[in-house]
């Protein structure tokens, strides 16, 4: 809704993130989220990233707990 854009380049190796780059044009919340992801994504599997995404959504929309490390 706010007009933020994030462009991501990902390289996988055996199902895990081997290289990651992002171009973030976003508000403070979007920049913070991108920073957390960028600092923790290397070596993670798709399932780990999806679980972090779901936990973040629950925290923001449903009052859930902070996502588990390393996405905390």
PDB file as gemmi writes it, atoms N, CA and C in Angstrom:
CRYST1    1.000    1.000    1.000  90.00  90.00  90.00 P 1                      
ATOM      1  N   UNK A   1       0.799  -1.207   0.000  1.00  0.00           N  
ATOM      2  CA  UNK A   1       0.000   0.000   0.000  1.00  0.00           C  
ATOM      3  C   UNK A   1       0.834   1.261   0.000  1.00  0.00           C  
ATOM      4  N   UNK A   2       2.019   1.196   0.569  1.00  0.00           N  
ATOM      5  CA  UNK A   2       2.810   2.412   0.709  1.00  0.00           C  
ATOM      6  C   UNK A   2       3.670   2.706  -0.512  1.00  0.00           C  
ATOM      7  N   UNK A   3       3.752   1.788  -1.457  1.00  0.00           N  
ATOM      8  CA  UNK A   3       4.554   2.006  -2.642  1.00  0.00           C  
ATOM      9  C   UNK A   3       5.984   1.525  -2.540  1.00  0.00           C  
ATOM     10  N   UNK A   4       6.311   0.811  -1.509  1.00  0.00           N  
ATOM     11  CA  UNK A   4       7.666   0.275  -1.357  1.00  0.00           C  
ATOM     12  C   UNK A   4       7.945  -0.765  -2.434  1.00  0.00           C  
ATOM     13  N   UNK A   5       9.215  -0.847  -2.828  1.00  0.00           N  
ATOM     14  CA  UNK A   5       9.636  -1.904  -3.742  1.00  0.00           C  
ATOM     15  C   UNK A   5      10.923  -2.531  -3.224  1.00  0.00           C  
ATOM     16  N   UNK A   6      11.006  -3.841  -3.404  1.00  0.00           N  
ATOM     17  CA  UNK A   6      12.210  -4.580  -3.051  1.00  0.00           C  
ATOM     18  C   UNK A   6      12.500  -5.529  -4.208  1.00  0.00           C  
ATOM     19  N   UNK A   7      13.700  -5.416  -4.759  1.00  0.00           N  
ATOM     20  CA  UNK A   7      14.143  -6.330  -5.810  1.00  0.00           C  
ATOM     21  C   UNK A   7      15.192  -7.241  -5.189  1.00  0.00           C  
ATOM     22  N   UNK A   8      15.012  -8.551  -5.384  1.00  0.00           N  
ATOM     23  CA  UNK A   8      15.886  -9.528  -4.739  1.00  0.00           C  
ATOM     24  C   UNK A   8      16.499 -10.443  -5.791  1.00  0.00           C  
ATOM     25  N   UNK A   9      17.781 -10.722  -5.642  1.00  0.00           N  
ATOM     26  CA  UNK A   9      18.480 -11.722  -6.446  1.00  0.00           C  
ATOM     27  C   UNK A   9      18.967 -12.801  -5.490  1.00  0.00           C  
ATOM     28  N   UNK A  10      18.665 -14.058  -5.830  1.00  0.00           N  
ATOM     29  CA  UNK A  10      19.005 -15.178  -4.953  1.00  0.00           C  
ATOM     30  C   UNK A  10      19.711 -16.261  -5.760  1.00  0.00           C  
ATOM     31  N   UNK A  11      20.772 -16.806  -5.204  1.00  0.00           N  
ATOM     32  CA  UNK A  11      21.446 -17.964  -5.793  1.00  0.00           C  
ATOM     33  C   UNK A  11      21.330 -19.108  -4.801  1.00  0.00           C  
ATOM     34  N   UNK A  12      20.839 -20.240  -5.271  1.00  0.00           N  
ATOM     35  CA  UNK A  12      20.682 -21.416  -4.427  1.00  0.00           C  
ATOM     36  C   UNK A  12      21.760 -22.440  -4.728  1.00  0.00           C  
ATOM     37  N   UNK A  13      22.153 -23.167  -3.704  1.00  0.00           N  
ATOM     38  CA  UNK A  13      23.086 -24.282  -3.848  1.00  0.00           C  
ATOM     39  C   UNK A  13      22.563 -25.404  -2.973  1.00  0.00           C  
ATOM     40  N   UNK A  14      22.152 -26.486  -3.578  1.00  0.00           N  
ATOM     41  CA  UNK A  14      21.611 -27.640  -2.874  1.00  0.00           C  
ATOM     42  C   UNK A  14      20.451 -27.250  -1.958  1.00  0.00           C  
ATOM     43  N   UNK A  15      19.572 -26.375  -2.466  1.00  0.00           N  
ATOM     44  CA  UNK A  15      18.365 -26.012  -1.743  1.00  0.00           C  
ATOM     45  C   UNK A  15      18.541 -24.971  -0.652  1.00  0.00           C  
ATOM     46  N   UNK A  16      19.727 -24.396  -0.566  1.00  0.00           N  
ATOM     47  CA  UNK A  16      19.983 -23.364   0.444  1.00  0.00           C  
ATOM     48  C   UNK A  16      20.477 -22.093  -0.228  1.00  0.00           C  
ATOM     49  N   UNK A  17      20.216 -20.959   0.379  1.00  0.00           N  
ATOM     50  CA  UNK A  17      20.635 -19.673  -0.177  1.00  0.00           C  
ATOM     51  C   UNK A  17      22.149 -19.562  -0.074  1.00  0.00           C  
ATOM     52  N   UNK A  18      22.792 -19.427  -1.245  1.00  0.00           N  
ATOM     53  CA  UNK A  18      24.252 -19.322  -1.296  1.00  0.00           C  
ATOM     54  C   UNK A  18      24.700 -17.878  -1.507  1.00  0.00           C  
ATOM     55  N   UNK A  19      23.877 -17.092  -2.177  1.00  0.00           N  
ATOM     56  CA  UNK A  19      24.185 -15.676  -2.414  1.00  0.00           C  
ATOM     57  C   UNK A  19      22.872 -14.910  -2.438  1.00  0.00           C  
ATOM     58  N   UNK A  20      22.906 -13.671  -1.965  1.00  0.00           N  
ATOM     59  CA  UNK A  20      21.685 -12.888  -1.826  1.00  0.00           C  
ATOM     60  C   UNK A  20      22.013 -11.419  -2.000  1.00  0.00           C  
ATOM     61  N   UNK A  21      21.220 -10.751  -2.802  1.00  0.00           N  
ATOM     62  CA  UNK A  21      21.359  -9.311  -2.965  1.00  0.00           C  
ATOM     63  C   UNK A  21      19.984  -8.688  -3.023  1.00  0.00           C  
ATOM     64  N   UNK A  22      19.853  -7.464  -2.541  1.00  0.00           N  
ATOM     65  CA  UNK A  22      18.557  -6.800  -2.568  1.00  0.00           C  
ATOM     66  C   UNK A  22      18.726  -5.299  -2.769  1.00  0.00           C  
ATOM     67  N   UNK A  23      17.767  -4.740  -3.485  1.00  0.00           N  
ATOM     68  CA  UNK A  23      17.688  -3.300  -3.699  1.00  0.00           C  
ATOM     69  C   UNK A  23      16.379  -2.860  -3.051  1.00  0.00           C  
ATOM     70  N   UNK A  24      16.462  -2.124  -1.961  1.00  0.00           N  
ATOM     71  CA  UNK A  24      15.295  -1.785  -1.150  1.00  0.00           C  
ATOM     72  C   UNK A  24      14.976  -0.306  -1.270  1.00  0.00           C  
ATOM     73  N   UNK A  25      13.764  -0.031  -1.660  1.00  0.00           N  
ATOM     74  CA  UNK A  25      13.232   1.333  -1.667  1.00  0.00           C  
ATOM     75  C   UNK A  25      11.955   1.266  -0.851  1.00  0.00           C  
ATOM     76  N   UNK A  26      12.071   1.527   0.443  1.00  0.00           N  
ATOM     77  CA  UNK A  26      10.953   1.283   1.346  1.00  0.00           C  
ATOM     78  C   UNK A  26      10.987   2.229   2.544  1.00  0.00           C  
ATOM     79  N   UNK A  27       9.896   2.210   3.264  1.00  0.00           N  
ATOM     80  CA  UNK A  27       9.783   2.968   4.507  1.00  0.00           C  
ATOM     81  C   UNK A  27      10.665   2.304   5.576  1.00  0.00           C  
ATOM     82  N   UNK A  28      10.679   2.870   6.757  1.00  0.00           N  
ATOM     83  CA  UNK A  28      11.527   2.362   7.837  1.00  0.00           C  
ATOM     84  C   UNK A  28      11.210   0.902   8.171  1.00  0.00           C  
ATOM     85  N   UNK A  29       9.937   0.525   8.195  1.00  0.00           N  
ATOM     86  CA  UNK A  29       9.570  -0.860   8.503  1.00  0.00           C  
ATOM     87  C   UNK A  29      10.089  -1.803   7.417  1.00  0.00           C  
ATOM     88  N   UNK A  30       9.917  -1.426   6.159  1.00  0.00           N  
ATOM     89  CA  UNK A  30      10.404  -2.249   5.058  1.00  0.00           C  
ATOM     90  C   UNK A  30      11.917  -2.369   5.060  1.00  0.00           C  
ATOM     91  N   UNK A  31      12.612  -1.280   5.360  1.00  0.00           N  
ATOM     92  CA  UNK A  31      14.071  -1.312   5.432  1.00  0.00           C  
ATOM     93  C   UNK A  31      14.541  -2.200   6.575  1.00  0.00           C  
ATOM     94  N   UNK A  32      13.860  -2.117   7.705  1.00  0.00           N  
ATOM     95  CA  UNK A  32      14.233  -2.945   8.854  1.00  0.00           C  
ATOM     96  C   UNK A  32      14.029  -4.428   8.548  1.00  0.00           C  
ATOM     97  N   UNK A  33      12.902  -4.763   7.951  1.00  0.00           N  
ATOM     98  CA  UNK A  33      12.629  -6.156   7.603  1.00  0.00           C  
ATOM     99  C   UNK A  33      13.656  -6.673   6.597  1.00  0.00           C  
ATOM    100  N   UNK A  34      13.988  -5.859   5.602  1.00  0.00           N  
ATOM    101  CA  UNK A  34      14.973  -6.252   4.607  1.00  0.00           C  
ATOM    102  C   UNK A  34      16.345  -6.447   5.242  1.00  0.00           C  
ATOM    103  N   UNK A  35      16.676  -5.631   6.207  1.00  0.00           N  
ATOM    104  CA  UNK A  35      17.956  -5.752   6.898  1.00  0.00           C  
ATOM    105  C   UNK A  35      18.035  -7.053   7.691  1.00  0.00           C  
ATOM    106  N   UNK A  36      16.970  -7.384   8.390  1.00  0.00           N  
ATOM    107  CA  UNK A  36      16.940  -8.640   9.159  1.00  0.00           C  
ATOM    108  C   UNK A  36      17.090  -9.825   8.220  1.00  0.00           C  
ATOM    109  N   UNK A  37      16.320  -9.825   7.130  1.00  0.00           N  
ATOM    110  CA  UNK A  37      16.406 -10.919   6.165  1.00  0.00           C  
ATOM    111  C   UNK A  37      17.809 -11.007   5.574  1.00  0.00           C  
ATOM    112  N   UNK A  38      18.331  -9.881   5.114  1.00  0.00           N  
ATOM    113  CA  UNK A  38      19.650  -9.872   4.487  1.00  0.00           C  
ATOM    114  C   UNK A  38      20.758 -10.369   5.400  1.00  0.00           C  
ATOM    115  N   UNK A  39      20.623 -10.109   6.692  1.00  0.00           N  
ATOM    116  CA  UNK A  39      21.637 -10.539   7.643  1.00  0.00           C  
ATOM    117  C   UNK A  39      21.552 -11.990   8.058  1.00  0.00           C  
ATOM    118  N   UNK A  40      20.427 -12.641   7.722  1.00  0.00           N  
ATOM    119  CA  UNK A  40      20.222 -14.007   8.208  1.00  0.00           C  
ATOM    120  C   UNK A  40      19.950 -15.031   7.118  1.00  0.00           C  
ATOM    121  N   UNK A  41      19.818 -14.610   5.882  1.00  0.00           N  
ATOM    122  CA  UNK A  41      19.308 -15.497   4.836  1.00  0.00           C  
ATOM    123  C   UNK A  41      20.333 -16.488   4.292  1.00  0.00           C  
ATOM    124  N   UNK A  42      21.608 -16.146   4.311  1.00  0.00           N  
ATOM    125  CA  UNK A  42      22.621 -17.038   3.740  1.00  0.00           C  
ATOM    126  C   UNK A  42      22.633 -18.369   4.507  1.00  0.00           C  
ATOM    127  N   UNK A  43      22.554 -19.452   3.746  1.00  0.00           N  
ATOM    128  CA  UNK A  43      22.579 -20.791   4.335  1.00  0.00           C  
ATOM    129  C   UNK A  43      21.216 -21.339   4.709  1.00  0.00           C  
ATOM    130  N   UNK A  44      20.168 -20.537   4.568  1.00  0.00           N  
ATOM    131  CA  UNK A  44      18.823 -20.963   4.964  1.00  0.00           C  
ATOM    132  C   UNK A  44      18.111 -21.686   3.823  1.00  0.00           C  
ATOM    133  N   UNK A  45      17.237 -22.602   4.202  1.00  0.00           N  
ATOM    134  CA  UNK A  45      16.423 -23.325   3.229  1.00  0.00           C  
ATOM    135  C   UNK A  45      15.124 -22.562   2.976  1.00  0.00           C  
ATOM    136  N   UNK A  46      14.420 -22.960   1.926  1.00  0.00           N  
ATOM    137  CA  UNK A  46      13.132 -22.341   1.620  1.00  0.00           C  
ATOM    138  C   UNK A  46      12.167 -22.514   2.792  1.00  0.00           C  
ATOM    139  N   UNK A  47      12.152 -23.690   3.401  1.00  0.00           N  
ATOM    140  CA  UNK A  47      11.251 -23.943   4.528  1.00  0.00           C  
ATOM    141  C   UNK A  47      11.547 -23.013   5.702  1.00  0.00           C  
ATOM    142  N   UNK A  48      12.813 -22.770   5.981  1.00  0.00           N  
ATOM    143  CA  UNK A  48      13.188 -21.863   7.072  1.00  0.00           C  
ATOM    144  C   UNK A  48      12.737 -20.430   6.784  1.00  0.00           C  
ATOM    145  N   UNK A  49      12.891 -20.007   5.540  1.00  0.00           N  
ATOM    146  CA  UNK A  49      12.485 -18.651   5.160  1.00  0.00           C  
ATOM    147  C   UNK A  49      10.968 -18.519   5.205  1.00  0.00           C  
ATOM    148  N   UNK A  50      10.261 -19.535   4.738  1.00  0.00           N  
ATOM    149  CA  UNK A  50       8.792 -19.501   4.787  1.00  0.00           C  
ATOM    150  C   UNK A  50       8.294 -19.471   6.228  1.00  0.00           C  
ATOM    151  N   UNK A  51       8.930 -20.223   7.114  1.00  0.00           N  
ATOM    152  CA  UNK A  51       8.535 -20.225   8.522  1.00  0.00           C  
ATOM    153  C   UNK A  51       8.762 -18.847   9.143  1.00  0.00           C  
ATOM    154  N   UNK A  52       9.871 -18.198   8.797  1.00  0.00           N  
ATOM    155  CA  UNK A  52      10.151 -16.848   9.298  1.00  0.00           C  
ATOM    156  C   UNK A  52       9.114 -15.868   8.779  1.00  0.00           C  
ATOM    157  N   UNK A  53       8.762 -15.977   7.502  1.00  0.00           N  
ATOM    158  CA  UNK A  53       7.732 -15.109   6.910  1.00  0.00           C  
ATOM    159  C   UNK A  53       6.411 -15.265   7.649  1.00  0.00           C  
ATOM    160  N   UNK A  54       6.018 -16.504   7.894  1.00  0.00           N  
ATOM    161  CA  UNK A  54       4.752 -16.758   8.578  1.00  0.00           C  
ATOM    162  C   UNK A  54       4.768 -16.235  10.014  1.00  0.00           C  
ATOM    163  N   UNK A  55       5.897 -16.386  10.689  1.00  0.00           N  
ATOM    164  CA  UNK A  55       6.022 -15.891  12.061  1.00  0.00           C  
ATOM    165  C   UNK A  55       5.962 -14.370  12.107  1.00  0.00           C  
ATOM    166  N   UNK A  56       6.605 -13.708  11.145  1.00  0.00           N  
ATOM    167  CA  UNK A  56       6.566 -12.247  11.089  1.00  0.00           C  
ATOM    168  C   UNK A  56       5.142 -11.752  10.837  1.00  0.00           C  
ATOM    169  N   UNK A  57       4.456 -12.400   9.926  1.00  0.00           N  
ATOM    170  CA  UNK A  57       3.065 -12.023   9.644  1.00  0.00           C  
ATOM    171  C   UNK A  57       2.205 -12.186  10.893  1.00  0.00           C  
ATOM    172  N   UNK A  58       2.375 -13.289  11.593  1.00  0.00           N  
ATOM    173  CA  UNK A  58       1.604 -13.518  12.825  1.00  0.00           C  
ATOM    174  C   UNK A  58       1.923 -12.460  13.876  1.00  0.00           C  
ATOM    175  N   UNK A  59       3.199 -12.076  13.985  1.00  0.00           N  
ATOM    176  CA  UNK A  59       3.585 -11.049  14.950  1.00  0.00           C  
ATOM    177  C   UNK A  59       2.930  -9.712  14.619  1.00  0.00           C  
ATOM    178  N   UNK A  60       2.969  -9.333  13.348  1.00  0.00           N  
ATOM    179  CA  UNK A  60       2.449  -8.026  12.951  1.00  0.00           C  
ATOM    180  C   UNK A  60       0.937  -7.962  12.888  1.00  0.00           C  
ATOM    181  N   UNK A  61       0.290  -9.046  12.496  1.00  0.00           N  
ATOM    182  CA  UNK A  61      -1.161  -9.016  12.265  1.00  0.00           C  
ATOM    183  C   UNK A  61      -1.978  -9.626  13.399  1.00  0.00           C  
ATOM    184  N   UNK A  62      -1.363 -10.526  14.177  1.00  0.00           N  
ATOM    185  CA  UNK A  62      -2.136 -11.277  15.170  1.00  0.00           C  
ATOM    186  C   UNK A  62      -1.576 -11.170  16.583  1.00  0.00           C  
ATOM    187  N   UNK A  63      -0.562 -10.324  16.769  1.00  0.00           N  
ATOM    188  CA  UNK A  63       0.026 -10.186  18.096  1.00  0.00           C  
ATOM    189  C   UNK A  63       0.856 -11.380  18.521  1.00  0.00           C  
ATOM    190  N   UNK A  64       1.354 -12.157  17.540  1.00  0.00           N  
ATOM    191  CA  UNK A  64       2.164 -13.333  17.848  1.00  0.00           C  
ATOM    192  C   UNK A  64       3.527 -12.948  18.384  1.00  0.00           C  
ATOM    193  N   UNK A  65       4.307 -13.958  18.784  1.00  0.00           N  
ATOM    194  CA  UNK A  65       5.648 -13.691  19.318  1.00  0.00           C  
ATOM    195  C   UNK A  65       6.627 -13.288  18.222  1.00  0.00           C  
ATOM    196  N   UNK A  66       7.751 -12.762  18.648  1.00  0.00           N  
ATOM    197  CA  UNK A  66       8.846 -12.406  17.727  1.00  0.00           C  
ATOM    198  C   UNK A  66       9.318 -13.695  17.043  1.00  0.00           C  
ATOM    199  N   UNK A  67       9.622 -13.647  15.740  1.00  0.00           N  
ATOM    200  CA  UNK A  67      10.139 -14.828  15.050  1.00  0.00           C  
ATOM    201  C   UNK A  67      11.383 -15.380  15.744  1.00  0.00           C  
ATOM    202  N   UNK A  68      11.584 -16.672  15.588  1.00  0.00           N  
ATOM    203  CA  UNK A  68      12.752 -17.332  16.170  1.00  0.00           C  
ATOM    204  C   UNK A  68      14.033 -16.857  15.499  1.00  0.00           C  
ATOM    205  N   UNK A  69      15.147 -17.005  16.235  1.00  0.00           N  
ATOM    206  CA  UNK A  69      16.474 -16.709  15.675  1.00  0.00           C  
ATOM    207  C   UNK A  69      16.691 -17.587  14.462  1.00  0.00           C  
ATOM    208  N   UNK A  70      17.351 -17.125  13.451  1.00  0.00           N  
ATOM    209  CA  UNK A  70      18.097 -15.880  13.359  1.00  0.00           C  
ATOM    210  C   UNK A  70      17.287 -14.718  12.805  1.00  0.00           C  
ATOM    211  N   UNK A  71      15.987 -14.910  12.686  1.00  0.00           N  
ATOM    212  CA  UNK A  71      15.137 -13.872  12.115  1.00  0.00           C  
ATOM    213  C   UNK A  71      14.486 -12.992  13.185  1.00  0.00           C  
ATOM    214  N   UNK A  72      14.989 -13.058  14.385  1.00  0.00           N  
ATOM    215  CA  UNK A  72      14.439 -12.268  15.486  1.00  0.00           C  
ATOM    216  C   UNK A  72      14.924 -10.837  15.399  1.00  0.00           C  
TER     217      UNK A  72                                                      
END                                                                             
